[in-house]
mmCIF file of C-alpha atoms in Angstrom:
data_model
loop_
_atom_site.group_PDB
_atom_site.id
_atom_site.type_symbol
_atom_site.label_atom_id
_atom_site.label_comp_id
_atom_site.label_asym_id
_atom_site.label_seq_id
_atom_site.Cartn_x
_atom_site.Cartn_y
_atom_site.Cartn_z
ATOM 1 C CA MET A 627 -18.070 -22.588 -1.310
ATOM 2 C CA TYR A 628 -16.027 -20.731 1.288
ATOM 3 C CA ASN A 629 -16.459 -16.930 0.834
ATOM 4 C CA PHE A 630 -15.092 -14.714 2.903
ATOM 5 C CA GLY A 631 -16.767 -11.502 2.295
ATOM 6 C CA LYS A 632 -20.117 -13.110 3.170
ATOM 7 C CA LEU A 633 -18.907 -14.519 6.242
ATOM 8 C CA TYR A 634 -17.851 -10.993 7.473
ATOM 9 C CA GLU A 635 -20.967 -9.226 6.331
ATOM 10 C CA GLU A 636 -23.096 -12.173 7.992
ATOM 11 C CA GLU A 637 -21.314 -11.380 11.468
ATOM 12 C CA CYS A 638 -21.481 -7.222 11.153
ATOM 13 C CA VAL A 639 -25.560 -7.948 10.561
ATOM 14 C CA LYS A 640 -25.008 -10.130 13.999
ATOM 15 C CA GLN A 641 -23.414 -7.294 15.541
ATOM 16 C CA ASP A 642 -25.160 -4.350 13.884
ATOM 17 C CA ILE A 643 -22.270 -2.810 12.734
ATOM 18 C CA ALA A 644 -21.826 -1.288 9.104
ATOM 19 C CA PRO A 645 -19.508 -3.955 6.929
ATOM 20 C CA ARG A 646 -16.912 -1.819 5.388
ATOM 21 C CA PRO A 647 -17.211 -1.987 1.265
ATOM 22 C CA GLU A 648 -13.729 -2.960 0.686
ATOM 23 C CA LEU A 649 -14.316 -6.026 3.102
ATOM 24 C CA ASP A 650 -17.661 -7.417 2.168
ATOM 25 C CA GLU A 651 -16.903 -7.536 -1.798
ATOM 26 C CA LEU A 652 -13.973 -9.902 -0.765
ATOM 27 C CA GLU A 653 -14.267 -13.702 -1.498
ATOM 28 C CA ASN A 654 -11.192 -15.527 -0.889
ATOM 29 C CA PRO A 655 -8.437 -13.360 -0.237
ATOM 30 C CA THR A 656 -4.670 -14.238 0.551
ATOM 31 C CA ARG A 657 -3.615 -11.007 2.374
ATOM 32 C CA LEU A 658 -5.812 -8.638 4.608
ATOM 33 C CA LEU A 659 -3.746 -5.351 5.169
ATOM 34 C CA LEU A 660 -5.969 -3.012 7.086
ATOM 35 C CA HIS A 661 -3.439 -1.380 9.270
ATOM 36 C CA GLY A 662 -4.743 1.878 11.035
ATOM 37 C CA ASN A 663 -1.653 4.168 9.684
ATOM 38 C CA CYS A 664 -2.915 5.056 6.777
ATOM 39 C CA PRO A 665 -4.909 7.953 4.921
ATOM 40 C CA GLU A 666 -8.441 6.208 4.242
ATOM 41 C CA ARG A 667 -8.114 4.424 7.696
ATOM 42 C CA PHE A 668 -6.648 7.234 9.877
ATOM 43 C CA GLU A 669 -10.045 8.195 11.252
ATOM 44 C CA ASP A 670 -12.169 5.133 10.926
ATOM 45 C CA ARG A 671 -9.924 2.664 12.536
ATOM 46 C CA ILE A 672 -11.003 -0.839 13.372
ATOM 47 C CA ASN A 673 -12.723 -1.511 16.287
ATOM 48 C CA ASP A 674 -13.428 -4.683 18.787
ATOM 49 C CA GLY A 675 -16.766 -5.445 17.084
ATOM 50 C CA GLU A 676 -15.327 -5.213 13.493
ATOM 51 C CA ALA A 677 -12.294 -7.262 14.363
ATOM 52 C CA LYS A 678 -14.406 -9.709 15.645
ATOM 53 C CA ALA A 679 -16.394 -9.726 12.320
ATOM 54 C CA ILE A 680 -12.961 -10.425 10.362
ATOM 55 C CA PHE A 681 -11.738 -13.248 12.318
ATOM 56 C CA LYS A 682 -14.920 -15.071 12.299
ATOM 57 C CA GLY A 683 -14.428 -14.765 8.506
ATOM 58 C CA LEU A 684 -11.091 -16.682 9.068
ATOM 59 C CA TYR A 685 -12.368 -19.910 10.583
ATOM 60 C CA SER A 686 -12.772 -22.014 7.373
ATOM 61 C CA SER A 687 -10.383 -24.542 6.695
ATOM 62 C CA ASP A 688 -10.691 -23.264 2.965
ATOM 63 C CA CYS A 689 -9.430 -19.731 3.839
ATOM 64 C CA LEU A 690 -6.050 -18.754 1.988
ATOM 65 C CA VAL A 691 -5.725 -15.820 3.828
ATOM 66 C CA ALA A 692 -1.773 -15.600 4.472
ATOM 67 C CA GLU A 693 -1.160 -12.144 5.994
ATOM 68 C CA LEU A 694 -3.097 -10.748 8.425
ATOM 69 C CA ASP A 695 -1.792 -7.032 9.068
ATOM 70 C CA LEU A 696 -4.156 -5.080 11.863
ATOM 71 C CA SER A 697 -1.455 -2.997 13.121
ATOM 72 C CA TYR A 698 -2.194 0.555 14.525
ATOM 73 C CA ASN A 699 -5.854 0.195 15.169
ATOM 74 C CA PHE A 700 -8.356 0.075 18.440
ATOM 75 C CA ILE A 701 -8.701 -3.320 18.646
ATOM 76 C CA GLY A 702 -8.918 -4.612 22.335
ATOM 77 C CA ASP A 703 -9.023 -7.940 24.123
ATOM 78 C CA GLU A 704 -12.333 -9.001 23.492
ATOM 79 C CA PRO A 705 -12.021 -10.435 19.679
ATOM 80 C CA MET A 706 -8.565 -12.515 20.309
ATOM 81 C CA GLN A 707 -10.764 -15.482 21.457
ATOM 82 C CA ASP A 708 -11.918 -15.571 17.728
ATOM 83 C CA LEU A 709 -8.652 -14.870 16.093
ATOM 84 C CA ALA A 710 -6.706 -17.421 18.674
ATOM 85 C CA GLN A 711 -9.751 -19.718 17.463
ATOM 86 C CA ALA A 712 -8.843 -18.762 13.845
ATOM 87 C CA LEU A 713 -5.022 -19.700 14.858
ATOM 88 C CA ARG A 714 -5.865 -23.287 16.294
ATOM 89 C CA HIS A 715 -7.248 -24.190 12.633
ATOM 90 C CA SER A 716 -5.439 -22.409 10.429
ATOM 91 C CA ASN A 717 -2.558 -23.950 8.151
ATOM 92 C CA VAL A 718 -1.977 -20.814 5.570
ATOM 93 C CA ILE A 719 -1.216 -17.868 7.925
ATOM 94 C CA GLU A 720 1.914 -16.985 8.160
ATOM 95 C CA ARG A 721 1.601 -13.229 9.274
ATOM 96 C CA VAL A 722 0.030 -12.059 11.853
ATOM 97 C CA ASN A 723 0.821 -8.286 13.123
ATOM 98 C CA LEU A 724 -1.167 -6.652 15.954
ATOM 99 C CA ALA A 725 1.365 -4.045 16.414
ATOM 100 C CA PHE A 726 0.016 -1.166 18.566
ATOM 101 C CA ASN A 727 -3.665 -1.659 19.230
ATOM 102 C CA ASN A 728 -4.983 -2.250 22.808
ATOM 103 C CA VAL A 729 -4.161 -5.752 23.470
ATOM 104 C CA THR A 730 -3.479 -6.659 27.069
ATOM 105 C CA GLY A 731 -2.477 -9.604 28.754
ATOM 106 C CA VAL A 732 -5.748 -11.434 28.540
ATOM 107 C CA GLY A 733 -5.899 -11.121 24.905
ATOM 108 C CA ALA A 734 -1.808 -11.949 24.687
ATOM 109 C CA ARG A 735 -2.834 -15.204 26.889
ATOM 110 C CA LEU A 736 -5.735 -16.326 24.512
ATOM 111 C CA LEU A 737 -3.437 -15.802 21.649
ATOM 112 C CA ALA A 738 -0.194 -17.332 22.825
ATOM 113 C CA ASP A 739 -2.835 -20.708 23.060
ATOM 114 C CA GLY A 740 -3.737 -20.374 19.682
ATOM 115 C CA LEU A 741 -0.172 -19.818 18.424
ATOM 116 C CA MET A 742 0.598 -23.016 20.684
ATOM 117 C CA MET A 743 -1.448 -25.583 18.762
ATOM 118 C CA ASN A 744 -0.367 -23.593 15.207
ATOM 119 C CA THR A 745 2.311 -24.723 12.830
ATOM 120 C CA SER A 746 1.680 -21.840 10.134
ATOM 121 C CA VAL A 747 2.550 -18.384 11.411
ATOM 122 C CA LEU A 748 5.880 -17.741 10.757
ATOM 123 C CA HIS A 749 5.875 -14.136 11.890
ATOM 124 C CA PHE A 750 3.788 -12.702 15.002
ATOM 125 C CA SER A 751 3.842 -8.745 16.394
ATOM 126 C CA ILE A 752 2.184 -7.626 19.412
ATOM 127 C CA GLN A 753 4.705 -4.555 19.903
ATOM 128 C CA GLY A 754 3.152 -1.608 21.396
ATOM 129 C CA ASN A 755 0.646 -3.578 23.177
ATOM 130 C CA ASP A 756 0.452 -3.428 26.721
ATOM 131 C CA ILE A 757 0.591 -6.952 27.607
ATOM 132 C CA GLY A 758 2.638 -6.987 30.894
ATOM 133 C CA GLU A 759 3.988 -9.929 32.630
ATOM 134 C CA GLU A 760 0.669 -12.101 32.200
ATOM 135 C CA GLY A 761 1.238 -11.774 28.213
ATOM 136 C CA GLY A 762 5.102 -12.234 28.019
ATOM 137 C CA THR A 763 5.427 -14.893 30.762
ATOM 138 C CA ALA A 764 2.231 -16.697 27.963
ATOM 139 C CA MET A 765 4.384 -15.859 24.723
ATOM 140 C CA ALA A 766 7.623 -17.632 26.870
ATOM 141 C CA ALA A 767 5.320 -20.706 27.472
ATOM 142 C CA MET A 768 3.939 -20.840 24.141
ATOM 143 C CA LEU A 769 7.684 -20.668 22.639
ATOM 144 C CA LYS A 770 8.252 -24.376 24.548
ATOM 145 C CA GLY A 771 5.427 -25.761 22.397
ATOM 146 C CA ASN A 772 5.765 -24.263 18.937
ATOM 147 C CA ASN A 773 8.520 -25.319 16.932
ATOM 148 C CA THR A 774 7.708 -23.255 13.742
ATOM 149 C CA LEU A 775 7.523 -19.405 14.693
ATOM 150 C CA GLN A 776 10.269 -17.509 13.040
ATOM 151 C CA THR A 777 10.239 -13.945 14.356
ATOM 152 C CA LEU A 778 8.630 -12.926 17.340
ATOM 153 C CA ASN A 779 7.747 -9.009 18.301
ATOM 154 C CA LEU A 780 7.318 -8.322 22.031
ATOM 155 C CA GLY A 781 8.530 -4.662 21.667
ATOM 156 C CA SER A 782 7.594 -2.219 23.914
ATOM 157 C CA CYS A 783 4.967 -4.633 25.487
ATOM 158 C CA GLY A 784 6.018 -3.710 29.254
ATOM 159 C CA ILE A 785 7.205 -7.225 29.781
ATOM 160 C CA LYS A 786 9.293 -7.572 32.785
ATOM 161 C CA THR A 787 11.895 -9.720 34.134
ATOM 162 C CA GLY A 788 9.572 -12.789 34.399
ATOM 163 C CA THR A 789 9.352 -12.578 31.027
ATOM 164 C CA ILE A 790 12.784 -12.025 30.034
ATOM 165 C CA ILE A 791 13.766 -15.416 32.008
ATOM 166 C CA GLY A 792 10.955 -17.154 30.413
ATOM 167 C CA LEU A 793 11.801 -16.415 27.103
ATOM 168 C CA ALA A 794 15.621 -17.031 27.749
ATOM 169 C CA THR A 795 14.621 -20.730 29.032
ATOM 170 C CA ALA A 796 12.262 -21.185 25.797
ATOM 171 C CA LEU A 797 14.969 -20.362 23.267
ATOM 172 C CA GLN A 798 17.694 -22.494 24.821
ATOM 173 C CA GLU A 799 15.891 -25.377 22.648
ATOM 174 C CA GLN A 800 13.707 -23.369 20.484
ATOM 175 C CA PRO A 801 14.637 -24.651 17.025
ATOM 176 C CA SER A 802 12.872 -21.899 14.651
ATOM 177 C CA LEU A 803 13.163 -18.579 16.077
ATOM 178 C CA THR A 804 15.647 -16.386 14.150
ATOM 179 C CA SER A 805 14.514 -12.649 15.102
ATOM 180 C CA LEU A 806 13.561 -11.216 18.555
ATOM 181 C CA ASN A 807 12.851 -7.721 19.278
ATOM 182 C CA ILE A 808 12.330 -7.275 23.034
ATOM 183 C CA ASP A 809 12.803 -3.698 23.133
ATOM 184 C CA LYS A 810 11.878 -1.376 25.919
ATOM 185 C CA PRO A 811 11.143 -3.831 28.767
ATOM 186 C CA LEU A 812 10.318 -2.816 32.524
ATOM 187 C CA LEU A 813 12.973 -3.436 34.105
ATOM 188 C CA PRO A 814 13.124 -1.235 37.471
ATOM 189 C CA GLY A 815 16.313 -1.763 38.708
ATOM 190 C CA LEU A 816 19.752 -2.918 38.536
ATOM 191 C CA GLN A 817 19.500 -5.821 39.948
ATOM 192 C CA GLU A 818 16.836 -6.560 37.349
ATOM 193 C CA ASN A 819 18.940 -5.675 34.272
ATOM 194 C CA LEU A 820 21.758 -8.090 35.467
ATOM 195 C CA THR A 821 19.569 -10.780 36.348
ATOM 196 C CA ALA A 822 18.025 -10.416 32.467
ATOM 197 C CA ALA A 823 21.156 -9.844 30.531
ATOM 198 C CA GLN A 824 22.758 -13.193 32.606
ATOM 199 C CA HIS A 825 19.581 -15.352 31.476
ATOM 200 C CA LEU A 826 19.473 -13.759 28.255
ATOM 201 C CA GLY A 827 23.630 -14.535 27.684
ATOM 202 C CA GLU A 828 22.919 -18.017 29.015
ATOM 203 C CA MET A 829 20.598 -18.586 26.334
ATOM 204 C CA ILE A 830 22.692 -16.959 23.450
ATOM 205 C CA LYS A 831 25.762 -19.059 24.150
ATOM 206 C CA LEU A 832 23.125 -22.401 23.469
ATOM 207 C CA ASN A 833 20.793 -21.397 21.140
ATOM 208 C CA SER A 834 21.521 -21.852 17.306
ATOM 209 C CA THR A 835 18.978 -20.652 15.287
ATOM 210 C CA LEU A 836 18.485 -16.957 16.292
ATOM 211 C CA THR A 837 20.311 -14.237 13.870
ATOM 212 C CA GLU A 838 18.579 -10.990 15.210
ATOM 213 C CA ILE A 839 18.125 -9.776 18.569
ATOM 214 C CA ASN A 840 16.933 -6.234 19.080
ATOM 215 C CA MET A 841 17.636 -4.962 22.958
ATOM 216 C CA SER A 842 16.972 -1.221 22.326
ATOM 217 C CA ARG A 843 15.984 0.922 25.258
ATOM 218 C CA PHE A 844 16.711 -2.418 27.391
ATOM 219 C CA LYS A 845 18.325 0.294 30.152
ATOM 220 C CA MET A 846 21.918 -2.101 29.083
ATOM 221 C CA ASN A 847 24.754 -0.761 30.771
ATOM 222 C CA ASP A 848 28.356 -1.568 30.857
ATOM 223 C CA GLU A 849 28.123 -4.273 33.325
ATOM 224 C CA MET A 850 25.622 -5.832 31.447
ATOM 225 C CA MET A 851 27.423 -5.631 28.338
ATOM 226 C CA GLN A 852 30.335 -7.353 29.765
ATOM 227 C CA LEU A 853 28.039 -9.721 31.234
ATOM 228 C CA MET A 854 26.754 -10.569 27.230
ATOM 229 C CA THR A 855 29.802 -10.165 25.770
ATOM 230 C CA PRO A 856 31.448 -14.022 25.527
ATOM 231 C CA ALA A 857 27.818 -15.304 24.977
ATOM 232 C CA PHE A 858 28.114 -13.125 21.767
ATOM 233 C CA ILE A 859 31.654 -14.259 20.856
ATOM 234 C CA HIS A 860 30.426 -18.099 21.744
ATOM 235 C CA ASN A 861 27.693 -17.899 19.467
ATOM 236 C CA GLN A 862 27.723 -18.351 15.808
ATOM 237 C CA SER A 863 24.190 -17.072 14.964
ATOM 238 C CA VAL A 864 23.869 -13.802 15.805
ATOM 239 C CA ILE A 865 24.308 -11.698 12.831
ATOM 240 C CA ALA A 866 22.330 -8.829 13.852
ATOM 241 C CA MET A 867 22.792 -6.515 17.014
ATOM 242 C CA ASN A 868 20.394 -3.587 18.393
ATOM 243 C CA PHE A 869 21.661 -1.609 21.013
ATOM 244 C CA SER A 870 20.545 1.806 20.192
ATOM 245 C CA CYS A 871 19.353 4.223 22.700
ATOM 246 C CA ASN A 872 21.132 2.422 25.713
ATOM 247 C CA GLN A 873 23.536 3.460 28.467
ATOM 248 C CA LEU A 874 26.778 2.044 26.819
ATOM 249 C CA SER A 875 29.744 4.074 27.388
ATOM 250 C CA VAL A 876 33.371 4.680 26.213
ATOM 251 C CA ASP A 877 34.222 0.928 28.139
ATOM 252 C CA CYS A 878 31.891 -1.171 26.033
ATOM 253 C CA GLY A 879 34.278 -0.101 22.490
ATOM 254 C CA ALA A 880 36.252 -2.877 23.849
ATOM 255 C CA LEU A 881 33.959 -4.922 24.212
ATOM 256 C CA PHE A 882 32.365 -4.921 20.683
ATOM 257 C CA ALA A 883 35.774 -4.277 19.484
ATOM 258 C CA SER A 884 36.547 -7.846 21.000
ATOM 259 C CA ILE A 885 33.069 -9.204 19.398
ATOM 260 C CA LEU A 886 33.877 -8.240 15.489
ATOM 261 C CA SER A 887 37.648 -9.691 15.975
ATOM 262 C CA LYS A 888 36.305 -12.934 16.968
ATOM 263 C CA ARG A 889 33.034 -12.624 14.971
ATOM 264 C CA PRO A 890 33.521 -11.933 11.324
ATOM 265 C CA ASP A 891 30.176 -13.358 10.252
ATOM 266 C CA ILE A 892 28.175 -10.086 11.928
ATOM 267 C CA THR A 893 26.434 -7.898 9.667
ATOM 268 C CA ASP A 894 24.475 -5.638 11.409
ATOM 269 C CA LEU A 895 25.550 -3.786 14.337
ATOM 270 C CA ASN A 896 22.930 -0.662 15.499
ATOM 271 C CA LEU A 897 24.586 1.579 18.901
ATOM 272 C CA HIS A 898 22.553 4.221 18.134
ATOM 273 C CA SER A 899 22.084 7.121 20.945
ATOM 274 C CA ASN A 900 24.761 5.208 23.799
ATOM 275 C CA LYS A 901 27.910 6.848 25.206
ATOM 276 C CA LEU A 902 30.687 5.641 23.041
ATOM 277 C CA ALA A 903 32.522 8.900 22.487
ATOM 278 C CA ASP A 904 35.764 9.162 20.435
ATOM 279 C CA ALA A 905 37.730 6.393 22.463
ATOM 280 C CA GLY A 906 35.041 3.791 21.891
ATOM 281 C CA VAL A 907 34.675 4.475 18.641
ATOM 282 C CA LYS A 908 38.109 4.366 17.802
ATOM 283 C CA GLN A 909 38.255 0.739 19.006
ATOM 284 C CA ILE A 910 35.074 -0.575 16.643
ATOM 285 C CA ALA A 911 36.441 1.472 13.956
ATOM 286 C CA GLN A 912 39.857 -0.148 14.036
ATOM 287 C CA ALA A 913 38.449 -3.902 14.316
ATOM 288 C CA LEU A 914 36.130 -3.269 11.653
ATOM 289 C CA LYS A 915 39.461 -2.127 9.184
ATOM 290 C CA THR A 916 39.647 -6.244 8.402
ATOM 291 C CA HIS A 917 35.798 -7.230 9.000
ATOM 292 C CA PRO A 918 35.047 -8.366 6.296
ATOM 293 C CA SER A 919 31.044 -8.969 6.524
ATOM 294 C CA LEU A 920 29.405 -5.912 8.522
ATOM 295 C CA VAL A 921 27.342 -4.263 6.147
ATOM 296 C CA LYS A 922 25.164 -2.195 8.779
ATOM 297 C CA LEU A 923 26.854 0.364 10.969
ATOM 298 C CA ASP A 924 25.045 2.923 13.153
ATOM 299 C CA LEU A 925 26.790 5.183 15.414
ATOM 300 C CA ARG A 926 24.542 8.509 15.273
ATOM 301 C CA LYS A 927 24.587 10.330 18.540
ATOM 302 C CA ASN A 928 27.193 9.041 20.519
ATOM 303 C CA SER A 929 29.067 11.977 21.616
ATOM 304 C CA VAL A 930 31.941 11.614 19.180
ATOM 305 C CA ALA A 931 33.760 14.096 17.625
ATOM 306 C CA GLU A 932 37.159 14.144 15.808
ATOM 307 C CA ILE A 933 39.444 11.658 17.160
ATOM 308 C CA GLY A 934 36.250 8.757 16.719
ATOM 309 C CA MET A 935 34.950 10.424 13.510
ATOM 310 C CA SER A 936 38.563 10.272 11.866
ATOM 311 C CA ALA A 937 38.954 6.771 12.916
ATOM 312 C CA VAL A 938 35.600 6.062 10.755
ATOM 313 C CA ALA A 939 36.627 7.603 8.020
ATOM 314 C CA ASP A 940 39.911 5.575 8.051
ATOM 315 C CA MET A 941 38.449 2.633 8.413
ATOM 316 C CA LEU A 942 35.993 3.181 5.046
ATOM 317 C CA LYS A 943 39.703 2.702 3.287
ATOM 318 C CA PHE A 944 40.345 -0.582 4.423
ATOM 319 C CA ASN A 945 36.597 -2.027 5.069
ATOM 320 C CA ASP A 946 34.699 -2.259 1.542
ATOM 321 C CA SER A 947 31.763 -4.408 3.315
ATOM 322 C CA VAL A 948 30.184 -1.571 4.981
ATOM 323 C CA ASN A 949 27.141 -0.693 2.626
ATOM 324 C CA GLU A 950 25.051 1.621 5.059
ATOM 325 C CA LEU A 951 26.545 4.039 7.548
ATOM 326 C CA GLN A 952 24.676 6.378 9.553
ATOM 327 C CA LEU A 953 26.539 8.952 12.002
ATOM 328 C CA TRP A 954 24.345 11.779 12.256
ATOM 329 C CA GLY A 955 24.197 13.887 15.782
ATOM 330 C CA ASN A 956 27.816 13.283 16.427
ATOM 331 C CA THR A 957 30.238 16.024 15.675
ATOM 332 C CA PHE A 958 31.711 16.886 12.624
ATOM 333 C CA THR A 959 34.912 19.273 13.038
ATOM 334 C CA PRO A 960 36.738 20.806 9.764
ATOM 335 C CA GLN A 961 39.096 18.443 9.490
ATOM 336 C CA THR A 962 36.744 15.497 10.370
ATOM 337 C CA CYS A 963 34.715 17.062 7.016
ATOM 338 C CA LYS A 964 37.895 17.182 5.117
ATOM 339 C CA ARG A 965 38.561 13.220 5.876
ATOM 340 C CA PHE A 966 35.134 12.411 4.745
ATOM 341 C CA TYR A 967 35.157 14.445 1.463
ATOM 342 C CA GLY A 968 38.424 12.773 0.926
ATOM 343 C CA ILE A 969 36.749 9.411 0.913
ATOM 344 C CA ASN A 970 33.448 10.577 -1.138
ATOM 345 C CA ALA A 971 33.968 8.144 -4.056
ATOM 346 C CA ARG A 972 33.287 4.792 -1.426
ATOM 347 C CA LEU A 973 30.748 7.423 0.313
ATOM 348 C CA SER A 974 28.726 7.639 -3.000
ATOM 349 C CA SER A 975 28.612 3.781 -3.156
ATOM 350 C CA LEU A 976 27.179 3.246 -0.179
ATOM 351 C CA LEU A 977 23.399 1.724 -0.141
ATOM 352 C CA LEU A 978 22.622 4.338 2.647
ATOM 353 C CA VAL A 979 24.748 7.066 4.188
ATOM 354 C CA ASP A 980 23.173 9.937 6.384
ATOM 355 C CA PHE A 981 24.821 12.654 5.418
ATOM 356 C CA ASP A 982 26.040 14.661 2.292
ATOM 357 C CA PHE A 983 28.270 17.562 1.585
ATOM 358 C CA HIS A 984 28.292 21.017 0.109
ATOM 359 C CA VAL A 985 31.625 23.448 -0.915
ATOM 360 C CA VAL A 986 31.677 26.762 1.158
ATOM 361 C CA ASP A 987 34.437 28.731 0.069
ATOM 362 C CA GLY A 988 36.576 25.869 -0.813
ATOM 363 C CA GLN A 989 35.975 24.216 2.670
ATOM 364 C CA PRO A 990 33.468 21.232 2.776
ATOM 365 C CA GLN A 991 30.627 21.383 5.018
ATOM 366 C CA VAL A 992 28.253 18.347 5.959
ATOM 367 C CA PHE A 993 24.410 18.492 6.066
ATOM 368 C CA LEU A 994 21.615 15.607 7.088
ATOM 369 C CA LYS A 995 20.315 13.943 3.770
ATOM 370 C CA ASP A 996 16.687 13.676 3.589
#
C-alpha cells in the first residue's frame, strides 16, 4: 500500500540525510505546504537533498497530493528532474509553488518538459527564480502543448524579449490560461520594450481566455501603453490589469479612460507608483463615474494633489461598484480631506480603504490605516 512517509524516509536514508518528523509520519497527504518563510522552517529551509526525497515520494499513481508549496526554500536545479518525473505521471497535483528558490534555466527546462505532459496542474509558480531566457522560452514552448494550465507566474524570473515573444505567440491560441504574471522582465532598452508591447498587444487581441495580466515593473511607458490600448479595448476577457511601478505619465489618463469607457466589465485596475498626476487621475475618475463593474482601484503614489484627489472623491458619489480603494502616497490637502470626509459613509462601506480620519480642532485629518 502507498505510504508517502515511508517512501520519503527511504529516500532520506539513501541520501544519508535526516528525515523531517512532520513528513515521515505522513501516510497519504493531500497537501504538502512546506514554504520556508514560516517560523518553524525559517532557520531550517528545505534543500536539494530533502526536495529530492519529497519528489520521489510523489511518484506513485496512488499519491493523492494535490497541492505542493515549497516556496521560499533553498531548492536548486538538481531535484527538478525528480519533480518533472512526478509531474509526468501525476493526475492529481493541481498546484505547484516553487517561488523564490534557486532554480535556474536548467531546472525550469526540466519542469517545462514535465508540465508539457501533465494534465492535472492548474496553477504553477516559479516566481523569483532566475530562470532567464533558457527557462522562460521553455515555459513558453510548454504552453503550446499544455491545454489545462490556468495560472502561470513568471514574475521576477529574469526573462527577456525572446520569452515575451514566445509567450505572446503561444497564448494567441492557448485555450486554458486565465492568469499570467510577467512582472519585472529584463528588457534592456526602448526598442526591446516596444517589441514586447507590440507582441503582447497582438496576443491580447486574439486571446479569449486570459482574464488577469500582471505587467508590474515592466518599464512600461506612454508609447508602450498607447500600442497596447487598442488591444485591451478589443479584448473581451481581460478584466484585471496590474501596471504598477511603471513610467506611465499624465498622458495615459486618457488611454485608461478610453479603456474603461469601452470595457464596462473591467473589475481590477492597479496603477500604483506611476506618474499620472492630477490631470491623468481626473480623466480616469471621470470614466469611473458610470463604470458598473470596477471593484479594485489602486492609485497610490501617483503625484496626485487636490484636483485629482477631489475628482476621485466626486467619483465615489456616483460609482457604487468600487469596493477597494488605495490612494496613500498622494497629497491630501485640507480641501481634499474635507471632500473625502464628506463621503465618509461611502468610504466606511468599502471592503478596503487605506486611509482614515481623525478630527483636530474641527478639521478632518487623514492617516494611513494599519
